[in-house]
PDB file of C-alpha atoms in Angstrom:
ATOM      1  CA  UNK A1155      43.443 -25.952 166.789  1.00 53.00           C
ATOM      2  CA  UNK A1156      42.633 -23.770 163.811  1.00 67.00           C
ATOM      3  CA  UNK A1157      45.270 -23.681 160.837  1.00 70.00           C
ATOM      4  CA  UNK A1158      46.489 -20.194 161.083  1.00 66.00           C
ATOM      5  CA  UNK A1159      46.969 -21.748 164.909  1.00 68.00           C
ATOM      6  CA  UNK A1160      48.667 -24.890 163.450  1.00 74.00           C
ATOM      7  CA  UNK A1161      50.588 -23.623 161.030  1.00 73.00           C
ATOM      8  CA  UNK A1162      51.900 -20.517 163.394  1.00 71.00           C
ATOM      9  CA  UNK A1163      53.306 -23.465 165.930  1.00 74.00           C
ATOM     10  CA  UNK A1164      54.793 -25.322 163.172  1.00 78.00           C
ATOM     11  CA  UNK A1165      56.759 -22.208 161.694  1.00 78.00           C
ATOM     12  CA  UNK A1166      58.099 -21.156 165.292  1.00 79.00           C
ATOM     13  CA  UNK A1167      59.119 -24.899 166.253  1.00 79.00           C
ATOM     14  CA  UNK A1168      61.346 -24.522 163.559  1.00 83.00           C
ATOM     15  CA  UNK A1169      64.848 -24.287 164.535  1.00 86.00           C
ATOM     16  CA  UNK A1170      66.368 -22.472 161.310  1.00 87.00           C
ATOM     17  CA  UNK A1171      63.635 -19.740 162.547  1.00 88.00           C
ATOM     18  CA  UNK A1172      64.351 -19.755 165.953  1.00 88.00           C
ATOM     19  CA  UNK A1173      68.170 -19.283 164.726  1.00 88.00           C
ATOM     20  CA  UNK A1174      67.279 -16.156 162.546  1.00 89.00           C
ATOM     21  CA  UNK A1175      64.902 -14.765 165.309  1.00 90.00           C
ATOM     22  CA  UNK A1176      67.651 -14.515 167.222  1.00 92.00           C
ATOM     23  CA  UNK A1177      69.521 -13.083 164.535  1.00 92.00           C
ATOM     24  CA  UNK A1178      67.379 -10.125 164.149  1.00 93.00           C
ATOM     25  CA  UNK A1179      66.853  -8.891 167.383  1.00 94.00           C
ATOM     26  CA  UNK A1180      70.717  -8.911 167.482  1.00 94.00           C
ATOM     27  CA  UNK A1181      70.830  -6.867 164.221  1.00 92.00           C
ATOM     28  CA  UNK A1182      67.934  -4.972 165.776  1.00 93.00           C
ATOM     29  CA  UNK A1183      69.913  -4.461 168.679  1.00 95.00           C
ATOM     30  CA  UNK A1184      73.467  -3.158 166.869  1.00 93.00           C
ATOM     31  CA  UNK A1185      71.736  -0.940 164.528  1.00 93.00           C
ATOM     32  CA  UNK A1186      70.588   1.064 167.632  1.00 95.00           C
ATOM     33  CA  UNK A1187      73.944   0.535 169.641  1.00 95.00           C
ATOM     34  CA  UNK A1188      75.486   2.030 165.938  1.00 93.00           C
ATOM     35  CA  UNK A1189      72.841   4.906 165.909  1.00 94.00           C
ATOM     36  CA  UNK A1190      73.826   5.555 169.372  1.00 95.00           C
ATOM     37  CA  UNK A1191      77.372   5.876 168.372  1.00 94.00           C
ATOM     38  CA  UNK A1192      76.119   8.760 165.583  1.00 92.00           C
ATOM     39  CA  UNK A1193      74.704  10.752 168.045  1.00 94.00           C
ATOM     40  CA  UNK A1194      77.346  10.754 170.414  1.00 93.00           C
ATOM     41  CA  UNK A1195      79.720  11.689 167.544  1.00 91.00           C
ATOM     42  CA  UNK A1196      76.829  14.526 166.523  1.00 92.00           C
ATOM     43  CA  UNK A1197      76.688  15.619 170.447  1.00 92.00           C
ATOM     44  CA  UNK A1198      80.558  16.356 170.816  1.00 90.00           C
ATOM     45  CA  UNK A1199      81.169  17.517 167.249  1.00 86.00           C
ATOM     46  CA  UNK A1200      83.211  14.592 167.060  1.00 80.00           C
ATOM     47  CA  UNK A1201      85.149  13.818 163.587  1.00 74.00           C
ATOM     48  CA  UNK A1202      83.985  17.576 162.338  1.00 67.00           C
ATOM     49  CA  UNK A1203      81.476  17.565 159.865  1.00 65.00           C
ATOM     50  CA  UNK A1204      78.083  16.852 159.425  1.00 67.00           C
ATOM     51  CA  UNK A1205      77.029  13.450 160.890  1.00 73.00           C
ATOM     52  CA  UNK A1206      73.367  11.859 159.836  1.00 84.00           C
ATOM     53  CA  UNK A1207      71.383  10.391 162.569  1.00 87.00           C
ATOM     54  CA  UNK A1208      69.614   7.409 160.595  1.00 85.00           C
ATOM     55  CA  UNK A1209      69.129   3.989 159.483  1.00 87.00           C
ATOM     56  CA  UNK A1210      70.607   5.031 156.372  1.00 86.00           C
ATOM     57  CA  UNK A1211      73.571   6.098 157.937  1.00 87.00           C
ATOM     58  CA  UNK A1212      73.924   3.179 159.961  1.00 89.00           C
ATOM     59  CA  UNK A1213      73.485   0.566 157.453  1.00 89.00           C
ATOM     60  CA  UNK A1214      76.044   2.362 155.077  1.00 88.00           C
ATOM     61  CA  UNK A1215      78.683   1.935 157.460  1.00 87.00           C
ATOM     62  CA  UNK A1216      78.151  -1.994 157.651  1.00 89.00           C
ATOM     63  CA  UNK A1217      77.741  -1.240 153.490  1.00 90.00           C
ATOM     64  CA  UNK A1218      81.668  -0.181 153.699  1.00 90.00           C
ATOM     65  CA  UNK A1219      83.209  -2.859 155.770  1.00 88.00           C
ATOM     66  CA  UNK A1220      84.680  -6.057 154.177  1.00 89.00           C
ATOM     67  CA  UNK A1221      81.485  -8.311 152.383  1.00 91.00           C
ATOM     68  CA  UNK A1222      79.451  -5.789 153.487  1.00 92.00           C
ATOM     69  CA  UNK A1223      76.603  -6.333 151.260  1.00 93.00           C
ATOM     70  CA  UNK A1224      76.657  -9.813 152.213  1.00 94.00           C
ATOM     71  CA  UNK A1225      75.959  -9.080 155.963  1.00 92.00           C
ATOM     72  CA  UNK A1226      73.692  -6.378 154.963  1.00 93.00           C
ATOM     73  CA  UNK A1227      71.952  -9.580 153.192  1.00 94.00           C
ATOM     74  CA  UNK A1228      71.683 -11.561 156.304  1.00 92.00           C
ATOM     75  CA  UNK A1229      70.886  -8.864 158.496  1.00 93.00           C
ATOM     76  CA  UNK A1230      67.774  -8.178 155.974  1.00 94.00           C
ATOM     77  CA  UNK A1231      66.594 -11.874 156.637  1.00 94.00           C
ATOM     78  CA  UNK A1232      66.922 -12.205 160.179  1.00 94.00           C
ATOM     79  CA  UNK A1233      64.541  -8.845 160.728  1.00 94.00           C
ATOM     80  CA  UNK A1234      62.220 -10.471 158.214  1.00 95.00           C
ATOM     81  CA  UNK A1235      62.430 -13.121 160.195  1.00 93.00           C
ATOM     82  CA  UNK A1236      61.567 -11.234 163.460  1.00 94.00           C
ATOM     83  CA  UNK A1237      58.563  -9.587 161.408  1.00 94.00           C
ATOM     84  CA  UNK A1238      56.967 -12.570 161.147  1.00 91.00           C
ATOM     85  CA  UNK A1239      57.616 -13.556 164.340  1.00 91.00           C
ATOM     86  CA  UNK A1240      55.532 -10.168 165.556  1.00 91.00           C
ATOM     87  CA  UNK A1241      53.181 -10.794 162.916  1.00 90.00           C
ATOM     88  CA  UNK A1242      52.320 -14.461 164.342  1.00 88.00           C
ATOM     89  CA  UNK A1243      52.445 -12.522 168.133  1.00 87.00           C
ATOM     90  CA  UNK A1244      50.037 -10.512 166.864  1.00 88.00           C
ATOM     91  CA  UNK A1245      47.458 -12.747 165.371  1.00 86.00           C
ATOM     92  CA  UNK A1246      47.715 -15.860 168.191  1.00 83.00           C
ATOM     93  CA  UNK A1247      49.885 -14.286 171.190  1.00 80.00           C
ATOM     94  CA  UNK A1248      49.027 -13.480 174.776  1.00 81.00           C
ATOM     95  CA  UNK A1249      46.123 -15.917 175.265  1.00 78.00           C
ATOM     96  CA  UNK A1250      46.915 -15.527 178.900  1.00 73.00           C
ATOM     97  CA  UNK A1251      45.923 -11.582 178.529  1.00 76.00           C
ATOM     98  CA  UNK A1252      42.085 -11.022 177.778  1.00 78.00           C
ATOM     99  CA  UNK A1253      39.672  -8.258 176.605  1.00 81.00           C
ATOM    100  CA  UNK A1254      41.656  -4.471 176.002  1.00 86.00           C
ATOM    101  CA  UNK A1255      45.110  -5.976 177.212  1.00 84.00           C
ATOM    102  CA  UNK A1256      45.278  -8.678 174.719  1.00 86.00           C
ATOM    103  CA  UNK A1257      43.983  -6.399 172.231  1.00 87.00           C
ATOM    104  CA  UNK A1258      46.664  -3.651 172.574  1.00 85.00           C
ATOM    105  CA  UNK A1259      49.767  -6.121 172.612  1.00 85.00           C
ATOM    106  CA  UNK A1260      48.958  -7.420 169.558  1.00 87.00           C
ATOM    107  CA  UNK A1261      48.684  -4.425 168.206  1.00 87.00           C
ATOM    108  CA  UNK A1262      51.969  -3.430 169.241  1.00 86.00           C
ATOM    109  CA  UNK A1263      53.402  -6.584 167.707  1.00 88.00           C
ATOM    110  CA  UNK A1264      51.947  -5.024 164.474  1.00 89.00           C
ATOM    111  CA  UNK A1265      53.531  -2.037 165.042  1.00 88.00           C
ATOM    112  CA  UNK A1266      57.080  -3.761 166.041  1.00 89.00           C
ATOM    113  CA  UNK A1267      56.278  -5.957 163.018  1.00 91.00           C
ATOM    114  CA  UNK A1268      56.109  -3.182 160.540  1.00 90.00           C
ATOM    115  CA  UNK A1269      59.674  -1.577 161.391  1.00 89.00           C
ATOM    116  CA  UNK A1270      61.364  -4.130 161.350  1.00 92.00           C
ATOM    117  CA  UNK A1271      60.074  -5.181 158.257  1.00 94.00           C
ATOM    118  CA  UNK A1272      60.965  -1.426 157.145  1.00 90.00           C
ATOM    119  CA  UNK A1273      64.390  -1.475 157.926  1.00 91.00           C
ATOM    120  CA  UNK A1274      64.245  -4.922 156.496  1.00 93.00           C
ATOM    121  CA  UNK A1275      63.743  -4.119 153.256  1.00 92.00           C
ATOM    122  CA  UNK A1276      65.993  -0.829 153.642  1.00 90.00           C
ATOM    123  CA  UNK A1277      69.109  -2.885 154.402  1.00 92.00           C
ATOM    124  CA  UNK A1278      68.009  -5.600 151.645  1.00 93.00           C
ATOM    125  CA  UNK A1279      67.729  -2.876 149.113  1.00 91.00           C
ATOM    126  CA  UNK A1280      71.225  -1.576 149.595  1.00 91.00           C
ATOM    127  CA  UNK A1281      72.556  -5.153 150.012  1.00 92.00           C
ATOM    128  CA  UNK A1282      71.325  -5.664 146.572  1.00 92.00           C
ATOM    129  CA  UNK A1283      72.760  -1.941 145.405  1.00 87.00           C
ATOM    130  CA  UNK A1284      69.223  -0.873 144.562  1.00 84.00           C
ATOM    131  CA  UNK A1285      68.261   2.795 144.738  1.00 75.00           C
ATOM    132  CA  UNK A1286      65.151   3.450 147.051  1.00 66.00           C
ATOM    133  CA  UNK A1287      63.225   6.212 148.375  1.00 60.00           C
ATOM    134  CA  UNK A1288      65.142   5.792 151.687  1.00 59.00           C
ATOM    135  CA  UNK A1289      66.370   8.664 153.675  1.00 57.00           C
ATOM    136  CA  UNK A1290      66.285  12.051 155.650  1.00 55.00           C
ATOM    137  CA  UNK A1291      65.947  14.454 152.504  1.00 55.00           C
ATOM    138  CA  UNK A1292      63.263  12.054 150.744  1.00 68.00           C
ATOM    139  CA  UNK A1293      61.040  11.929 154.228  1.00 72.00           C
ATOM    140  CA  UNK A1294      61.700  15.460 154.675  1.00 70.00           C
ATOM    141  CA  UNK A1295      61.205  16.166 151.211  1.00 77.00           C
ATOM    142  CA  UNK A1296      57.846  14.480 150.635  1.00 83.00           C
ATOM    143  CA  UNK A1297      56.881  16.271 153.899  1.00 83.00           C
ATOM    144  CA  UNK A1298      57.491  19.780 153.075  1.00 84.00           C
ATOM    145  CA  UNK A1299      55.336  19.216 149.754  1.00 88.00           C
ATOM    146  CA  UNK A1300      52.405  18.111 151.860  1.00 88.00           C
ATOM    147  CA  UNK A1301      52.405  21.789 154.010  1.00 90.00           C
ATOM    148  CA  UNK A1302      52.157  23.445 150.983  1.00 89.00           C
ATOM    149  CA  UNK A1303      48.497  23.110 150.911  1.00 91.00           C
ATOM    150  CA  UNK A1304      45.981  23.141 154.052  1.00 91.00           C
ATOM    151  CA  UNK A1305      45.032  19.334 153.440  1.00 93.00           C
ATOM    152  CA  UNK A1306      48.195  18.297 153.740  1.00 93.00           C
ATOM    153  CA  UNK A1307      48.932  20.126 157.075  1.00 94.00           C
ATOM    154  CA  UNK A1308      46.070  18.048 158.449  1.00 95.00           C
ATOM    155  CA  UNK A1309      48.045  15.000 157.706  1.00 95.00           C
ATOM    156  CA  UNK A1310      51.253  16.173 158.728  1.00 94.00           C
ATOM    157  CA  UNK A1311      49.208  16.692 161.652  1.00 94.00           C
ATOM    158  CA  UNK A1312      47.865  13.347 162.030  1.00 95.00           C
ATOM    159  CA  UNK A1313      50.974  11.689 161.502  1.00 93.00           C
ATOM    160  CA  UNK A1314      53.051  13.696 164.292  1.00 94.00           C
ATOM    161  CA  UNK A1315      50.057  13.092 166.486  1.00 95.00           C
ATOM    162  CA  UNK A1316      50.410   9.206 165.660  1.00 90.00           C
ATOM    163  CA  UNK A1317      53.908   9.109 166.104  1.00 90.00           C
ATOM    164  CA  UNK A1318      54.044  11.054 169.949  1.00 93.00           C
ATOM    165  CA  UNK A1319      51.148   8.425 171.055  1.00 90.00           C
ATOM    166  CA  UNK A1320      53.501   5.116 169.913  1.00 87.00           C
ATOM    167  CA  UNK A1321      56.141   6.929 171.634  1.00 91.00           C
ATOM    168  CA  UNK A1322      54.184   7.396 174.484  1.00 92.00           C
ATOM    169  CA  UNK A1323      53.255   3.885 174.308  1.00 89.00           C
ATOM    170  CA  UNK A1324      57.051   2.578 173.802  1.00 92.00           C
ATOM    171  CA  UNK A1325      57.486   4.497 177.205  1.00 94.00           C
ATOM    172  CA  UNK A1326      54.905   3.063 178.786  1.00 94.00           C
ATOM    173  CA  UNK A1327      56.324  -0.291 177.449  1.00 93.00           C
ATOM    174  CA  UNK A1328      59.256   0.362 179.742  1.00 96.00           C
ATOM    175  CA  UNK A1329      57.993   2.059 182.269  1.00 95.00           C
ATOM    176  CA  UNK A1330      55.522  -0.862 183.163  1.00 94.00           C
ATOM    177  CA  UNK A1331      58.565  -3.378 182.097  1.00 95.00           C
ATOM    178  CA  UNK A1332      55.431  -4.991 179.512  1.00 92.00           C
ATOM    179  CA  UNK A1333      58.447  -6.247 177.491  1.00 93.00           C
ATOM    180  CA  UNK A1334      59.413  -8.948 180.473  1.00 93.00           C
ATOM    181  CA  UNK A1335      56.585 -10.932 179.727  1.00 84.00           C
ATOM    182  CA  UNK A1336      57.605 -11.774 176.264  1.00 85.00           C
ATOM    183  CA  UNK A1337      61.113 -13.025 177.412  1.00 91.00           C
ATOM    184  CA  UNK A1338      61.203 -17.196 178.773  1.00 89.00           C
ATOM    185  CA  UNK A1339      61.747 -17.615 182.055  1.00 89.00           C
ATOM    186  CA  UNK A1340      62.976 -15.141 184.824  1.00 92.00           C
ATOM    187  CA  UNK A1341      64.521 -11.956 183.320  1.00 95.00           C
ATOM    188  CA  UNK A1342      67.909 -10.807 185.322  1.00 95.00           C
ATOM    189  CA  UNK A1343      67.631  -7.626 187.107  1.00 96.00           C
ATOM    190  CA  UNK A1344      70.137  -5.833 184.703  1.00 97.00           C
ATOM    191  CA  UNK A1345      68.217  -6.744 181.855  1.00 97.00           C
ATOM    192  CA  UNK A1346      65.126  -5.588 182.972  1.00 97.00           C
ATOM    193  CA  UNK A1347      66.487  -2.380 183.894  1.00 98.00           C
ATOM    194  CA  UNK A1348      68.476  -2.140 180.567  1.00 97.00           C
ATOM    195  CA  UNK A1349      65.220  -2.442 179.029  1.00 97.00           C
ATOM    196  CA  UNK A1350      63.113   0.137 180.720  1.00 97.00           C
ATOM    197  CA  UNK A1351      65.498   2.463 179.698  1.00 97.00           C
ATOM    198  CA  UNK A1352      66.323   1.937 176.049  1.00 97.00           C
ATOM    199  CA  UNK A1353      62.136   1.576 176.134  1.00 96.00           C
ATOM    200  CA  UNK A1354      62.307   5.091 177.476  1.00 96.00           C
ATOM    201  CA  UNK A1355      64.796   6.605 175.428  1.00 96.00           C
ATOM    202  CA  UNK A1356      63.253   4.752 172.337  1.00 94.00           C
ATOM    203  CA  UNK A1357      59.772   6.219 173.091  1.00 94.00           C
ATOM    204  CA  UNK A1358      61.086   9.872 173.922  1.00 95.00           C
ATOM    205  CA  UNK A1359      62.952  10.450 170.793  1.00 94.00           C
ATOM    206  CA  UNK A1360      59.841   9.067 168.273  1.00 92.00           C
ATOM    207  CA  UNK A1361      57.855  11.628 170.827  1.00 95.00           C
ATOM    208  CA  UNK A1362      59.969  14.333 169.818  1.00 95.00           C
ATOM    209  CA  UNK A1363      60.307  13.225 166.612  1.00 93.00           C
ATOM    210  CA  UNK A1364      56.447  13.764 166.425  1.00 93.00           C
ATOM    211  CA  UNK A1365      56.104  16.609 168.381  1.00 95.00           C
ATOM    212  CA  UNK A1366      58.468  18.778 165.617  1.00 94.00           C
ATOM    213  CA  UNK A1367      56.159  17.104 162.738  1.00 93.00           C
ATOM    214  CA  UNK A1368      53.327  18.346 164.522  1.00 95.00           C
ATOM    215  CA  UNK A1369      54.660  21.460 165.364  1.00 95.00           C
ATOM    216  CA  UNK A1370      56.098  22.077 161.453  1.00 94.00           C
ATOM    217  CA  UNK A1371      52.202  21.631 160.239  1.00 94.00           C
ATOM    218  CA  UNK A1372      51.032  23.979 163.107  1.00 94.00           C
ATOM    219  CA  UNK A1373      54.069  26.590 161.973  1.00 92.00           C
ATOM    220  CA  UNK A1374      53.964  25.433 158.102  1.00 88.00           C
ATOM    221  CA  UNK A1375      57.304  25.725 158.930  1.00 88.00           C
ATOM    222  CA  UNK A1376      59.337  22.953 156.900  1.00 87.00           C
ATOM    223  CA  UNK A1377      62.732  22.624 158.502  1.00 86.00           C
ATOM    224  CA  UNK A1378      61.063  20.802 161.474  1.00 86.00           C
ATOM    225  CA  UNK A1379      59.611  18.065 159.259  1.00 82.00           C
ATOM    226  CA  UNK A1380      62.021  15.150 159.144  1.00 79.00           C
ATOM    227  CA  UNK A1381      63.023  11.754 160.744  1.00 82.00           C
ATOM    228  CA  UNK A1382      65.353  10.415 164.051  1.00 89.00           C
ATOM    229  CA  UNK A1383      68.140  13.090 162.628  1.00 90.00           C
ATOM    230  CA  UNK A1384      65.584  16.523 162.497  1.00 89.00           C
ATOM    231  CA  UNK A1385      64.969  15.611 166.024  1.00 91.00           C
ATOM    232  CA  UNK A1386      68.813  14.750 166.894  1.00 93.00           C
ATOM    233  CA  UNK A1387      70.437  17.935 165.675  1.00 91.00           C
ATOM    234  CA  UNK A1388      67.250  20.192 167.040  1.00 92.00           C
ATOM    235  CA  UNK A1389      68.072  18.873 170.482  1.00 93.00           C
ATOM    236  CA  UNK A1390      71.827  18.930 170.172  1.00 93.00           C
ATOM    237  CA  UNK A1391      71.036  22.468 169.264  1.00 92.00           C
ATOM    238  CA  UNK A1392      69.552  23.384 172.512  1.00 92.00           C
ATOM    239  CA  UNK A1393      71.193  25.225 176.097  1.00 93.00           C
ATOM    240  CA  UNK A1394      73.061  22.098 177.082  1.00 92.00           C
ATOM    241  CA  UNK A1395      72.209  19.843 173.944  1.00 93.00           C
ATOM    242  CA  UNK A1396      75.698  18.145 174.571  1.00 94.00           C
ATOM    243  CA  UNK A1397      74.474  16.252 177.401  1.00 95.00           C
ATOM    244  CA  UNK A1398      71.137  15.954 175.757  1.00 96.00           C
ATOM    245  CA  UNK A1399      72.300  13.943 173.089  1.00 95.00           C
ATOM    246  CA  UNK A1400      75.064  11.945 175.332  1.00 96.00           C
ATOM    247  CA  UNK A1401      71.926  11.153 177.527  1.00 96.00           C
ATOM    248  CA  UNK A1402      69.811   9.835 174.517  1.00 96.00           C
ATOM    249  CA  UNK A1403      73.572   7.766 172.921  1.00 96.00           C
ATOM    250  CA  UNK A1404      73.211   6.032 176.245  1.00 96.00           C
ATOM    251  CA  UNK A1405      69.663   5.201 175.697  1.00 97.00           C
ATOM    252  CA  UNK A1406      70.334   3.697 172.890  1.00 97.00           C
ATOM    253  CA  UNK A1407      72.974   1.896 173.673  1.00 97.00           C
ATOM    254  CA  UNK A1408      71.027   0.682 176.600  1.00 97.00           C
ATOM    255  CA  UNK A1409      68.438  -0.629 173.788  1.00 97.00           C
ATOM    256  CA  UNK A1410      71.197  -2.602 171.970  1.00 97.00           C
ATOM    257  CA  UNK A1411      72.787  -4.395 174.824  1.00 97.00           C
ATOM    258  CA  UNK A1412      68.927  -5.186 175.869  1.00 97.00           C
ATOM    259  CA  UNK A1413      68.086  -6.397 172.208  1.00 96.00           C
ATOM    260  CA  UNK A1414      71.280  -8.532 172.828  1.00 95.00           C
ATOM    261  CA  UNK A1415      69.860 -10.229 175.956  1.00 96.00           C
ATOM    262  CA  UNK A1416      66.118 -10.796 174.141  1.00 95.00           C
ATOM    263  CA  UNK A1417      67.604 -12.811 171.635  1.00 95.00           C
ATOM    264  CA  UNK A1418      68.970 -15.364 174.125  1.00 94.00           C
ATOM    265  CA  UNK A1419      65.162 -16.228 175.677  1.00 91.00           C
ATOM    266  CA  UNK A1420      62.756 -14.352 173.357  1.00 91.00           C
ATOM    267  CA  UNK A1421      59.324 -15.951 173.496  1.00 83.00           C
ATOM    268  CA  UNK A1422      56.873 -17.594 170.834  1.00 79.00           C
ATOM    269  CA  UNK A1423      53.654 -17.781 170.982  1.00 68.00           C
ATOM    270  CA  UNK A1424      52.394 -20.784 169.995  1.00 61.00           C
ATOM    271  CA  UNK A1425      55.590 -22.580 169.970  1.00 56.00           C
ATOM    272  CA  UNK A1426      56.141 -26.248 172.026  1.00 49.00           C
ATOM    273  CA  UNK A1427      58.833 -26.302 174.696  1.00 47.00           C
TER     274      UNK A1427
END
């Protein structure tokens, strides 16, 4: 056994890890059952005003409850924790899988790794009160500078092109039910199905998401540069966008209740049983 190898099955036999991994992917979980709230209230007009589709948004609400920064705190280390866990998926996992198969789950688990690292550090920083570049205006911002000049069309471009194919392959994540095999033992019926749909809804919104980026450096139109809430309020905007958004809510919360399940049987790679 190589070190990475040995040290990778001494971190995940490590029960205060195992205890935060399950942490995050309930955090993970209730910050999508939370977002799915948002859009509901953003489908239905519901509470009039503007409502903000977003991590930000999300987080800011558990900011406001009682000791809020100290669950924000918590929450931040338990999908640091769950990074890691992705990260140590991706270098040593699915030695059952060979050649392209093995190969494209672990770079999923990079992928996973990185947001929840992102959101991570999002809900540490306003745990700890610190300002960050965070946010739909700053994304949207830093966007609209880039189509001001043909260069950075091209990598608005790229990077709505990039985000439809992960959303393609988050669909084909549950779609195929992939995610079953990185659960222990036999998955229930209901969670299987739970997860093929918040995979599904998961994957369609980042496609859409990246189909408007795409479509704002094609147009050099602006407005359609943005994050989860551009995409939200241009389909709620749509013949029937009511039932649109109740339709993605639902996916959503689908993905939360699933998260929920993970956590009780989520599988490490190199980890003794």
């Amino acid at each position: 056994m190589s070190y990475v190898a040995a040290f990778g099955t001494k971190v995940q036999n490590n029960k205060f890890y195992r205890l935060f991994v399950r942490v995050g992917l309930i955090v993970f979980g209730l910050v999508y059952g939370l977002l799915g709230v948002l859009v509901l209230q953003i489908a239905w007009n519901i509470n009039d005003g503007y409502h903000d589709a977003s991590f930000v948004s999300v987080l800011s609400e558990v900011e406001n409850l009682p000791f809020g920064n100290l669950i924000l705190i918590v929450a931040a280390t338990g999908l640091f924790v769950i990074a890691v866990w992705q990260l140590i998926e991706c270098l040593l996992g699915y030695t059952h899988l060979g050649g392209i198969r093995r190969f494209n789950r672990r770079i999923a688990s990079a992928g996973r790794a990185l947001i929840y690292s992102s959101v991570a550090v999002l809900a540490l920083f306003m745990g700890l009160n610190i300002q960050g570049p965070f946010g739909e205006s700053n994304v949207g911002g830093v966007l609209a500078r880039l189509l001001e000049s043909t260069a950075g069309r091209w990598i608005v471009l790229v990077i709505g092109c990039v985000a439809i194919s992960i959303g393609i392959g988050q669909v084909g994540r549950g779609l195929g039910r992939i995610f079953v095999d990185e659960m222990l033992g036999k998955v229930p019926r209901w969670v299987v199905a739970l997860g093929m749909i918040g995979y599904g809804m998961l994957g369609l919104s980042l496609t859409l998401i990246g189909a408007l980026v795409a479509w704002s450096a094609i147009s050099a139109l602006p407005r359609y540069a943005g994050t989860m809430d551009t995409a939200i309020h241009f389909l709620v905007g749509l013949p029937l966008g009511s039932i649109l958004g109740t339709i993605v809510a639902a996916g959503f919360i689908c993905f939360a209740v699933f998260c929920m399940a993970w956590s009780t049987r989520p599988l490490h790679a190199t980890a003794q049983y």
